[in-house]
Amino acid sequence: MSRINDRIIKTEYSEVMQKSYIDYAMSVIIARALPDARDGLKPVQRRTLYDMYELGIRYDRPYRKSARIVGDTMGKYHPHGDSSIYEALVVMSQDFKKGLPLVDGHGNFGNIEGDGAAAMRYTEARLQKITQEAFLADLDKDVVDFIPNFDETEKEPSVLPVKIPNLLVNGSEGIAVGMATNIPPHNLAEVIDAMKAYMLDSNITTRELMRYVKGPDFPTGGIVINEDDLLEIYETGVGKIKLRGKVEVEKAKGGRTNLVITEIPYTMIGANIGKFLMDVASLAETRKTQDIVDITNQSSKEGIRIVIELRRDADVENFKNLLYKKTRLEDTFGVNMLAISEGRPETMGLKQILKANVDFQFEVATRKYKNLLARELERREIQEGLIKACNVIDLIIEILRGSKDRAMAKSCLVEGKVEGIRFKSRESKIMAAQLMFTEKQANAILDMRLYKLIGLEIEALINEHEETMANIYRYEDILDRRDSMAQVIMNELDEIKEEYQRARRTRITTAGEAVYVEKKAEEMDVVFLMDRFGYARTIDMAAYERNREAAEMESKYLFVCKNTGKVCLFTNTGQLHTFKVTDLPFGKFRDKGVPVDNVSNYDSAKESIVYAASQSDLNLYRMIFVTKQAMLKMVDGGEFDVAKRTVAATKLQENDEVLSVAAYKEQRNIVLQSREGYFLRFAIEEIPEKKKGAIGVRGMKLGAKDELEAVYYTRNAVEQSIEYGKKPLELNKIKAGKRDGKGVKIRV
């Protein structure tokens, strides 16, 4: 018995991980995420279509439950979960995602606005006619290789014999490991014309091919606005296509104008339509524009229709440019034409994709016509044997009647063996010995029925033989001459184009960048209100005066500012965050505000606001900074007039944070209160002025574990008291000291 150590294989862990990851990555790249350049299909799509073909779910037969298709595909060919199979089935049926849908879906298969398909147990599907005719038609002619499925109990095609460049027609998108593909759909007729042009001249340039393929043709229409960039994109296989939705202007009642979006960018399909509506509403809420009266989504099965009602005096073109700049009505489609070519991922240009498809068509056609030729040659052999047999039918009948069994008769027909056969005459025996039929001919003769001897049947046999000879001549010509095969392929392409072509939906043009001229808002005073939860808004002065008491009671920060100005937020981490007043909603007093987190870089989860003011007010004063470690300084407010949204307002020592920021106005004394009950009052003049990048000076000597807890300011001859230890404490009566003193202990 061998020891267990003899069966232990020692290896480097990093090598095992590296090999395993590479195997996994290649599996995802080749067998799941990327399409094949020849048929333009991912494995899950190919397997689903082939399974529907095997189940006989043809375009002219009844629909079958999607769950039946998904279950059969998963059990036979694609063991990666039912959700991925059903999703592939759904996408292949959606005419707003595919330029040429391959599946005919019956039931709720989702919509362009992002609503998902119904569960697979409710929906039904069958093949589209073009899928059957152009994707699966010749599978019975041994035109592609069949490989074992995952458990080697079934055979599946390694590629479908697709007759069109489906990779271009339907496009593809997928994320693999370390790479991704994103191929836009194109117009079927244009792609077929380009493929024919390449077949006629393999030296054709990409620029010449683009006389046929104008550019992408998205199912959602829209406008490609960077026509000048398309040549480089189709040369290299990578680039960015700029898309715009189609906008029409309609006159509405009351002299108003409606902007109607009838086509959207392909990238807006799904939830992005809802986001677009929210973005347009946000433009009105944040007062980026005041031209919007209302927005409604009137889209239906007939198509997209999003209506934006504008004010009478709106500048329509300027507003359109605003939509292009601030929403996804203008978007970018990142092209990366990555596909599996000859077993490896490759980024391909337009010409390379067409070459891969043309080479594949010739390969398929060669296998197809070799197979057909072999069948016709076999048929000719049998036909010639039957014709020859009809000429000596009496002798054959005599052989059959004189033979003891089928084997004896067959030996006579094939080899001329006459031993053991009873003949009526010596002449018959001599003639029988001269017979030289082939094996197949002999079997056909022995299987022949008597009605075949009728004159009309013999005449039909001769006609059939002539037809077979014509087919043999035609097939040999196709196989021997590349021009003949090319003509056959082009004829098939013409038939497909004739039946399934449609007009181009996407317009290709060159347009400059959208230029939006922002209207200058009329400058006025507004009141900034922010509650203790960090929700901020602005109201006009009249609304504030009517609700002054409630506003002051409910607001943590309240000040008057210009609607064209900025708001500054100082935080305990020493940061200054700024944002435009126009970023806040402006309206009625009881309208809800927005979190300042949404309009600035302030993060309420990591920092807290210690002071808020308008930037114009800061320019008028010096700002007093106090930290928990009792570091003080005064900074000219003009230093905080910055363009950046976030800057450091002060420098802090380790483990320190800002406790208070205040504008120096009429204060005369500052009172520092420590957590351990020490109070220090001294004149503000003792606080030196520093730059915002300085730490400052010490304001109070603190114990080892003590820190400042509160900061108060007093004015001369003005009494001010606080509650301390549930008793009133008059701040002006605290013994005056000097900066950097220990202060006095106030007993509770």
C-alpha positions in Angstrom: 0.0 0.0 0.0 1.5 3.3 -1.1 1.9 6.2 1.3 -0.5 9.1 1.0 2.4 11.5 0.4 3.1 9.6 -2.8 -0.1 11.0 -4.2 0.4 14.6 -3.2 1.3 17.0 -6.0 3.3 20.0 -4.9 3.0 23.1 -6.9 3.4 26.9 -6.5 0.1 28.5 -5.4 0.6 31.6 -7.6 1.1 29.4 -10.7 -2.2 27.5 -10.0 -4.0 30.8 -9.6 -2.5 32.3 -12.7 -3.4 29.3 -14.8 -6.9 29.0 -13.4 -7.6 32.7 -14.0 -6.3 32.6 -17.5 -8.5 29.5 -18.2 -11.5 31.3 -16.7 -10.8 34.5 -18.6 -10.5 32.7 -22.0 -13.7 30.7 -21.2 -15.6 33.9 -20.7 -14.1 35.6 -23.7 -14.5 32.8 -26.2 -17.5 30.9 -24.9 -19.8 33.5 -23.4 -19.3 37.3 -23.8 -18.0 37.9 -27.3 -19.7 37.3 -30.7 -18.2 35.3 -33.5 -17.2 37.4 -36.5 -18.7 34.9 -38.9 -22.3 34.7 -37.7 -22.3 37.7 -35.3 -23.8 35.6 -32.5 -22.7 34.9 -28.9 -22.9 31.2 -27.9 -26.1 31.7 -25.9 -27.8 33.3 -28.9 -26.5 30.6 -31.3 -27.6 27.8 -29.0 -31.1 29.3 -28.4 -31.7 29.7 -32.2 -30.4 26.2 -32.9 -32.6 24.7 -30.1 -35.7 26.5 -31.6 -34.7 25.0 -35.0 -34.4 21.5 -33.5 -37.8 21.9 -31.7 -39.4 22.8 -35.0 -40.6 26.2 -33.8 -40.6 27.7 -37.3 -42.1 31.1 -38.4 -45.1 29.4 -40.0 -45.9 27.2 -37.0 -47.6 28.0 -33.7 -45.7 29.8 -30.9 -44.2 27.8 -28.1 -43.8 28.8 -24.5 -40.5 30.6 -23.8 -40.0 28.4 -20.7 -40.0 25.4 -23.0 -37.3 26.9 -25.2 -35.2 28.1 -22.3 -35.4 24.8 -20.4 -34.5 22.8 -23.5 -31.6 25.1 -24.4 -30.2 24.9 -20.8 -30.6 21.2 -20.6 -28.9 20.4 -23.9 -26.5 23.2 -24.8 -26.1 26.1 -22.4 -25.7 25.1 -18.7 -25.3 28.7 -17.4 -28.7 29.4 -15.9 -32.1 30.2 -17.3 -31.9 34.0 -16.8 -29.1 34.5 -19.3 -30.9 32.4 -21.9 -34.2 34.1 -21.5 -32.6 37.5 -21.6 -30.9 36.6 -24.9 -34.2 35.4 -26.3 -35.9 38.6 -25.2 -33.3 40.9 -26.7 -33.3 39.0 -30.0 -37.1 39.8 -30.3 -36.9 43.5 -29.4 -37.1 45.6 -32.6 -35.9 48.7 -30.7 -32.6 47.0 -29.8 -32.0 44.9 -32.9 -32.0 46.2 -36.4 -33.1 42.8 -37.6 -35.0 40.8 -34.8 -34.3 37.1 -35.0 -37.1 35.9 -32.8 -40.9 36.5 -33.1 -42.1 37.2 -29.6 -45.7 36.8 -28.5 -46.7 38.5 -25.2 -44.9 41.1 -23.1 -41.3 41.2 -24.2 -40.5 44.6 -22.6 -40.5 48.1 -24.1 -38.2 50.9 -25.1 -38.8 52.7 -21.7 -37.1 50.0 -19.7 -40.0 47.8 -18.6 -38.8 44.2 -18.5 -40.3 41.3 -20.2 -42.9 39.1 -18.5 -41.8 35.9 -16.9 -40.9 33.1 -19.3 -43.8 31.0 -18.3 -46.2 33.7 -19.7 -44.5 34.6 -23.0 -44.2 32.6 -26.3 -41.9 32.7 -29.2 -40.9 31.3 -32.6 -38.3 32.0 -35.2 -38.6 34.9 -37.6 -38.8 34.0 -41.3 -35.4 35.6 -42.0 -33.8 33.6 -39.2 -35.0 30.4 -40.7 -34.0 31.4 -44.3 -30.7 33.2 -43.7 -29.4 31.7 -40.4 -30.5 28.1 -40.2 -31.4 27.0 -43.8 -28.5 24.8 -44.8 -27.7 23.1 -41.5 -28.7 19.7 -43.0 -26.1 20.0 -45.7 -23.0 19.6 -43.5 -21.9 23.2 -44.1 -20.6 23.8 -40.6 -18.8 21.7 -38.0 -20.8 20.2 -35.2 -19.2 19.8 -31.8 -20.1 17.9 -28.7 -22.2 19.8 -26.1 -21.1 20.2 -22.5 -21.8 16.6 -21.4 -21.2 15.1 -24.9 -24.7 13.7 -25.2 -25.7 16.1 -28.0 -24.1 17.8 -31.0 -24.3 21.6 -31.6 -23.1 23.8 -34.5 -19.8 25.6 -33.8 -21.2 28.4 -35.9 -24.4 29.0 -37.8 -24.3 29.2 -41.6 -25.5 32.9 -41.6 -25.8 34.3 -45.1 -25.5 38.0 -44.1 -22.9 40.0 -42.0 -25.0 39.8 -38.9 -22.2 41.2 -36.7 -22.8 44.5 -38.5 -26.5 44.3 -39.1 -27.5 43.6 -35.5 -24.4 44.8 -33.7 -23.4 43.4 -30.4 -22.5 44.3 -26.8 -20.7 42.3 -24.1 -18.3 42.5 -21.3 -15.7 39.8 -21.0 -12.6 39.7 -18.7 -10.3 42.6 -19.5 -12.1 43.5 -22.7 -15.5 44.5 -24.0 -17.3 44.8 -27.3 -19.8 47.4 -28.4 -20.7 47.2 -32.1 -23.5 49.5 -33.4 -26.3 48.0 -35.7 -26.3 48.9 -39.4 -28.7 48.9 -42.3 -29.2 45.5 -43.9 -29.3 46.7 -47.5 -26.2 48.9 -47.1 -24.2 46.0 -45.5 -25.2 43.6 -48.3 -24.2 46.2 -51.0 -20.8 46.6 -49.2 -20.3 42.8 -49.0 -21.0 42.5 -52.7 -18.6 45.3 -53.5 -15.9 43.6 -51.4 -16.5 40.3 -53.3 -16.1 42.1 -56.6 -12.9 43.8 -55.5 -11.0 42.6 -52.4 -8.6 45.6 -52.7 -11.5 48.0 -52.1 -10.6 50.6 -49.4 -12.7 51.5 -46.3 -13.4 54.9 -47.7 -14.9 53.2 -50.9 -16.9 50.8 -48.7 -18.4 53.7 -46.9 -20.1 54.7 -50.1 -22.4 51.8 -49.3 -22.3 51.7 -45.5 -23.0 55.4 -44.6 -22.6 54.7 -40.9 -24.6 53.1 -38.1 -28.3 52.7 -38.5 -29.9 52.5 -35.0 -33.4 51.0 -34.5 -34.3 54.1 -32.5 -33.3 56.5 -35.3 -31.6 59.7 -34.1 -28.9 61.7 -35.8 -25.1 60.9 -35.9 -23.5 64.3 -35.8 -19.8 63.5 -36.3 -19.7 62.1 -39.9 -16.1 63.2 -40.3 -15.0 60.8 -37.6 -16.7 57.7 -39.1 -13.9 56.8 -41.5 -11.3 56.5 -38.8 -13.8 54.5 -36.6 -14.4 52.0 -39.5 -10.7 51.8 -40.3 -9.6 51.0 -36.7 -12.8 49.5 -35.2 -12.7 51.9 -32.2 -14.0 55.4 -31.6 -16.8 57.5 -30.4 -20.0 58.2 -32.3 -21.9 61.3 -31.2 -25.7 60.8 -31.3 -28.6 63.2 -30.9 -32.3 62.7 -30.6 -34.6 64.0 -33.3 -36.5 67.2 -32.1 -39.4 68.7 -33.9 -41.0 72.1 -33.2 -44.8 72.3 -33.0 -47.0 75.3 -32.4 -49.3 75.0 -29.4 -52.3 76.9 -28.2 -51.9 80.4 -26.9 -48.9 81.2 -29.1 -46.7 78.8 -27.2 -44.1 76.4 -28.7 -43.8 72.7 -28.0 -40.5 70.8 -28.5 -41.4 67.2 -29.4 -38.7 64.5 -29.2 -39.7 61.8 -31.7 -36.4 59.8 -31.8 -34.0 59.2 -29.0 -30.3 58.3 -29.0 -29.8 54.5 -29.0 -28.0 54.9 -25.6 -31.2 56.3 -24.0 -33.1 53.0 -24.3 -34.5 51.8 -21.1 -34.3 53.6 -17.7 -32.4 56.4 -19.3 -35.6 57.8 -20.8 -36.9 58.3 -17.2 -33.5 59.9 -16.3 -33.9 62.2 -19.2 -37.3 63.4 -18.0 -35.9 63.9 -14.5 -32.9 65.9 -15.9 -35.2 68.2 -17.9 -37.4 68.7 -14.7 -34.2 69.4 -12.8 -33.2 72.1 -15.3 -36.4 73.9 -14.3 -36.1 73.2 -10.5 -32.6 74.5 -10.3 -33.5 77.5 -12.6 -30.9 76.6 -15.2 -33.8 77.7 -17.5 -37.1 79.3 -17.0 -38.5 78.4 -20.4 -40.1 75.1 -19.4 -43.9 75.2 -18.7 -44.5 71.4 -18.7 -43.1 68.1 -19.8 -45.0 65.0 -20.7 -44.1 61.6 -22.0 -46.7 60.6 -24.6 -44.8 57.7 -26.0 -46.7 54.6 -27.0 -46.3 51.5 -29.2 -46.5 53.8 -32.2 -43.2 55.4 -31.2 -41.4 57.9 -29.0 -43.2 61.3 -28.3 -41.8 63.4 -25.4 -43.4 66.9 -25.4 -41.8 69.9 -23.7 -44.0 72.9 -23.5 -42.1 76.2 -23.6 -43.0 79.8 -22.7 -44.1 82.2 -25.4 -40.9 84.2 -25.4 -38.5 81.1 -25.3 -35.5 80.9 -27.6 -36.2 77.5 -29.1 -32.8 76.9 -30.6 -31.0 78.0 -27.5 -33.2 75.7 -25.4 -32.5 72.8 -27.8 -28.8 73.4 -27.3 -29.3 73.4 -23.5 -30.9 69.9 -23.8 -28.0 68.7 -25.9 -25.5 70.1 -23.3 -27.2 69.1 -20.1 -29.1 65.9 -20.8 -28.6 62.7 -22.7 -30.5 63.9 -25.7 -26.9 64.2 -27.1 -24.8 61.2 -26.1 -21.8 59.2 -27.1 -21.8 55.6 -28.3 -18.4 54.1 -27.7 -17.5 51.8 -30.6 -15.2 48.9 -30.0 -15.7 46.3 -32.7 -14.2 43.3 -30.9 -15.2 39.8 -32.0 -13.8 36.3 -32.1 -11.9 35.7 -35.3 -10.1 32.4 -36.0 -10.5 31.4 -32.4 -9.1 34.6 -30.8 -10.5 38.0 -29.8 -9.7 40.7 -32.4 -10.6 44.3 -32.9 -11.8 44.6 -36.5 -12.5 47.4 -38.9 -15.3 47.4 -41.4 -13.2 45.8 -44.1 -11.9 43.0 -41.8 -15.5 42.1 -40.7 -16.6 41.9 -44.4 -13.6 39.8 -45.3 -14.3 37.4 -42.4 -17.9 37.1 -43.6 -17.0 36.7 -47.3 -14.4 34.0 -46.5 -17.0 32.3 -44.4 -19.6 32.4 -47.2 -17.2 30.8 -49.6 -16.3 28.1 -47.1 -20.0 27.4 -46.4 -20.8 27.4 -50.1 -17.9 25.1 -50.9 -19.1 22.6 -48.4 -22.7 22.9 -49.4 -22.1 22.4 -53.1 -19.7 19.5 -52.5 -22.4 17.9 -50.5 -25.0 18.6 -53.1 -22.7 17.4 -55.9 -22.1 14.1 -54.0 -25.8 13.6 -53.7 -26.4 14.2 -57.4 -23.6 11.9 -58.4 -25.1 9.2 -56.3 -28.5 9.9 -57.8 -27.0 9.8 -61.3 -25.5 6.4 -60.6 -28.8 5.0 -59.5 -30.7 6.6 -62.4 -28.3 5.2 -65.0 -28.6 1.8 -63.4 -32.4 1.9 -63.5 -32.4 3.1 -67.1 -30.0 0.4 -68.1 -32.2 -2.1 -66.2 -35.3 -1.0 -68.1 -33.6 -1.9 -71.4 -32.9 -5.5 -70.2 -35.9 -5.9 -67.9 -36.9 -9.3 -69.3 -33.4 -10.6 -68.5 -33.5 -9.2 -65.0 -36.9 -10.7 -64.3 -35.5 -14.0 -65.5 -32.5 -13.7 -63.1 -34.8 -12.8 -60.2 -37.1 -15.7 -60.9 -34.2 -18.1 -61.3 -32.3 -17.0 -58.1 -32.7 -18.7 -54.8 -32.2 -15.6 -52.7 -31.5 -11.8 -53.0 -27.7 -12.4 -52.5 -27.6 -14.7 -55.5 -29.5 -12.2 -57.7 -27.3 -9.3 -56.5 -24.1 -11.3 -57.3 -25.3 -11.8 -60.8 -26.2 -8.2 -61.3 -22.9 -6.9 -59.9 -20.3 -9.5 -60.8 -22.0 -11.6 -63.5 -22.1 -14.8 -61.4 -24.7 -17.1 -62.9 -24.0 -20.3 -61.0 -27.1 -21.7 -59.4 -29.5 -19.5 -61.3 -32.0 -21.2 -63.6 -32.3 -19.5 -67.0 -34.7 -20.2 -69.8 -32.1 -20.2 -72.5 -28.3 -20.3 -73.0 -28.4 -16.8 -74.5 -29.9 -15.4 -71.3 -27.2 -17.0 -69.3 -24.5 -15.5 -71.5 -26.1 -12.1 -71.3 -26.4 -12.3 -67.5 -22.8 -13.1 -67.2 -22.0 -9.8 -68.9 -23.9 -7.6 -66.5 -21.8 -5.1 -64.5 -24.1 -3.0 -62.3 -22.6 -1.2 -59.2 -23.6 -2.1 -55.7 -25.9 0.9 -55.4 -27.5 0.3 -58.8 -28.1 -3.4 -58.0 -29.8 -2.5 -54.7 -32.0 0.1 -56.5 -32.9 -2.5 -59.1 -33.8 -5.1 -56.4 -35.8 -2.5 -54.6 -37.6 -1.3 -57.7 -41.4 -1.7 -57.8 -43.2 -3.0 -60.9 -45.1 0.2 -61.5 -41.8 1.8 -62.5 -42.0 -0.2 -65.7 -44.9 1.9 -66.9 -44.0 3.9 -69.9 -44.7 7.3 -68.3 -42.6 6.3 -65.3 -39.7 5.4 -67.5 -40.0 8.8 -69.3 -40.1 10.6 -65.9 -36.9 8.7 -64.9 -35.2 9.9 -68.1 -36.3 13.5 -67.5 -35.1 13.2 -63.9 -31.7 11.9 -65.1 -31.4 14.9 -67.5 -32.2 17.3 -64.5 -29.6 15.5 -62.4 -27.0 15.9 -65.1 -27.8 19.6 -65.4 -27.4 20.0 -61.6 -24.0 18.1 -61.7 -22.8 20.4 -64.4 -24.0 23.5 -62.4 -22.5 22.3 -59.1 -19.1 21.4 -60.8 -19.0 24.9 -62.4 -19.7 26.6 -59.0 -17.0 24.5 -57.3 -14.5 24.9 -60.1 -14.9 28.7 -60.8 -14.8 31.2 -57.9 -16.7 33.7 -60.1 -19.6 31.3 -60.4 -19.7 30.7 -56.6 -19.5 34.4 -56.0 -22.4 35.0 -58.3 -24.5 32.4 -56.4 -23.7 34.0 -53.1 -24.5 37.5 -54.5 -27.8 36.2 -55.9 -28.8 34.9 -52.5 -27.8 38.3 -50.9 -30.0 40.1 -53.5 -33.0 37.9 -52.6 -32.5 38.6 -48.9 -32.1 42.3 -49.6 -35.2 42.4 -51.8 -37.4 40.8 -49.2 -36.1 42.3 -45.9 -34.6 45.7 -46.7 -35.9 48.8 -45.0 -35.3 52.5 -45.2 -32.5 54.0 -43.1 -33.6 55.3 -39.8 -30.5 57.2 -38.5 -29.5 60.3 -40.3 -25.7 60.9 -40.8 -24.5 64.5 -40.7 -21.8 66.8 -39.5 -22.9 69.3 -36.8 -20.9 71.6 -34.6 -20.9 71.4 -30.8 -24.1 72.7 -29.2 -23.6 76.2 -27.9 -25.9 77.3 -25.1 -26.0 80.9 -24.2 -27.1 81.2 -20.6 -29.5 84.0 -20.0 -28.3 86.3 -17.3 -30.8 86.2 -14.5 -32.0 89.6 -13.2 -30.0 90.2 -10.0 -32.0 90.4 -6.8 -31.9 89.8 -3.1 -33.1 86.4 -1.9 -33.1 84.7 1.5 -31.1 81.6 2.0 -32.7 79.1 4.4 -31.1 75.8 5.7 -32.7 73.7 8.3 -30.9 71.4 10.9 -31.2 68.5 8.5 -29.1 70.2 5.8 -32.0 71.0 3.4 -31.6 74.4 1.7 -33.6 76.6 -0.5 -34.1 80.3 -1.3 -37.2 82.5 -1.2 -37.8 86.1 -2.2 -37.7 88.9 0.4 -41.5 89.4 0.4 -42.0 85.7 1.3 -39.4 86.0 4.1 -41.0 89.1 5.6 -44.4 87.4 5.7 -42.9 84.3 7.4 -40.1 85.9 9.3 -40.8 84.3 12.7 -41.3 80.8 11.4 -38.2 81.2 9.1 -36.0 82.2 12.0 -37.3 79.5 14.3 -37.0 76.6 11.7 -33.7 77.6 10.1 -30.3 76.8 11.4 -28.7 79.2 8.9 -30.5 82.2 7.4 -29.1 85.2 5.5 -29.7 87.5 2.6 -27.7 87.0 -0.5 -27.8 87.8 -4.2 -29.4 85.2 -6.5 -26.3 85.5 -8.8 -23.9 84.8 -5.9 -22.4 81.8 -4.1 -22.9 80.2 -0.8 -19.9 79.2 1.4 -20.0 76.3 3.8 -17.2 76.0 6.5 -17.0 72.5 8.0 -15.4 71.0 11.1 -12.7 69.3 8.9 -11.3 72.7 7.8 -12.9 72.6 4.3 -14.7 75.3 2.5 -17.4 74.2 0.1 -19.0 76.6 -2.4 -22.0 76.4 -4.7 -24.1 78.7 -6.8 -27.3 80.1 -5.3 -29.0 79.2 -8.5 -28.3 75.5 -7.8 -30.9 75.7 -5.0 -34.7 75.6 -5.6 -36.3 79.0 -5.5 -40.0 79.2 -4.6 -42.5 79.4 -1.9 -41.7 79.4 1.8 -43.2 75.9 2.5 -41.5 74.3 -0.6 -39.1 71.6 0.2 -35.4 72.3 -0.2 -32.6 70.0 -1.4 -29.8 68.5 0.7 -26.7 70.7 0.3 -24.8 67.4 -0.3 -26.6 67.3 -3.7 -25.4 70.7 -4.9 -21.8 70.8 -3.4 -18.9 68.5 -2.5 -20.1 68.6 1.2 -20.5 65.0 2.6 -22.7 65.0 5.7 -21.6 61.5 6.5 -18.0 62.6 7.0 -18.2 66.2 8.1 -20.5 68.8 9.7 -21.2 72.4 8.9 -20.0 75.0 11.5 -20.8 78.2 9.5 -22.6 79.3 6.3 -22.6 82.6 4.6 -22.8 84.2 1.2 -19.4 84.8 -0.5 -20.1 88.5 -1.0 -20.6 88.9 2.8 -17.3 87.2 3.5 -15.5 89.8 1.4 -16.7 92.5 3.9 -15.3 91.0 7.1 -12.5 89.1 8.8 -13.3 85.6 9.9 -12.5 84.2 13.3 -11.5 80.5 13.5 -11.5 78.5 16.7 -10.5 74.8 17.0 -11.2 72.3 19.7 -7.5 72.4 20.6 -8.0 76.1 21.2 -6.0 77.3 18.2 -7.2 80.8 17.1 -6.7 83.0 14.1 -8.4 85.8 12.1 -8.4 85.6 8.3 -9.4 88.2 5.8 -12.7 87.1 4.2 -11.4 88.0 0.8 -9.2 84.9 0.9 -12.3 82.8 0.6 -13.4 84.3 -2.7 -12.3 81.3 -4.7 -13.4 79.7 -8.0 -12.9 76.1 -6.9 -15.9 74.2 -5.4 -13.8 73.0 -2.4 -10.6 74.4 -0.8 -8.9 74.1 2.6 -10.2 77.0 4.7 -7.6 76.4 7.5 -4.7 74.2 8.5 -5.4 71.9 11.4 -3.1 70.1 13.8 -3.3 66.3 14.1 -6.6 65.1 15.7 -7.9 68.7 15.7 -11.1 70.0 14.2 -12.8 73.4 13.7 -15.2 74.3 16.5 -16.4 77.7 15.4 -16.2 80.2 12.5 -17.6 83.7 12.9 -17.5 87.0 11.1 -15.8 89.7 13.1 -18.4 92.5 13.2 -19.3 94.3 16.5 -17.8 91.7 19.0 -15.4 93.0 21.5 -14.5 90.0 23.6 -14.3 86.3 23.0 -15.1 83.7 25.7 -13.7 80.2 25.4 -15.3 77.3 27.4 -13.5 74.0 27.9 -15.2 70.7 28.5 -13.7 70.5 32.1 -15.5 73.9 33.0 -12.7 76.5 32.5 -13.8 79.8 31.0 -11.4 82.4 29.5 -12.5 85.9 28.4 -10.2 88.2 26.6 -10.3 91.0 23.9 -10.6 89.9 20.3 -7.8 92.3 19.4 -5.4 89.7 20.9 -6.3 87.3 18.0 -3.7 87.8 15.3 -4.6 87.9 11.6 -3.1 85.0 9.6 -3.4 83.5 6.2 -5.9 80.7 5.6 -3.1 78.2 5.3 -1.8 78.9 8.8 -2.6 76.9 11.9 -3.0 80.0 14.1 -2.0 80.7 17.8 -3.0 79.1 21.0 -5.9 80.8 22.7 -6.2 78.9 26.0 -4.0 76.5 28.0 -5.9 73.2 28.2 -5.4 70.2 30.5 -4.0 67.0 29.0 -7.4 65.5 28.3 -9.4 68.8 28.0 -10.7 70.5 24.8 -12.8 73.5 23.9 -16.5 72.8 24.1 -18.1 76.2 23.2 -17.2 79.7 22.0 -19.1 82.9 22.8 -18.7 86.6 21.8 -19.7 89.6 23.8 -20.1 93.4 23.2 -19.2 96.1 25.7 -22.1 97.4 27.9 -24.3 94.6 26.6 -25.3 92.0 29.1 -25.2 88.4 27.8 -25.8 85.3 29.8 -25.8 81.5 29.1 -27.2 78.6 31.0 -24.4 76.6 32.6 -25.0 73.8 35.1 -28.7 74.7 35.0 -27.9 78.2 36.3 -27.5 81.5 34.4 -24.0 82.6 33.8 -23.3 86.2 32.8 -20.4 86.2 30.4 -19.4 89.9 30.9 -18.8 89.2 34.7 -16.2 86.5 34.0 -12.8 87.8 35.0 -11.0 89.2 32.0 -7.7 87.5 31.2 -5.2 87.4 28.4 -4.9 85.1 25.5 -3.2 81.8 26.2 -4.3 81.9 29.8 -5.8 78.9 31.7 -9.0 80.8 32.5 -11.2 80.4 35.6 -12.9 77.3 36.8 -16.7 77.8 37.1 -18.2 75.4 39.6 -21.5 73.8 38.7 
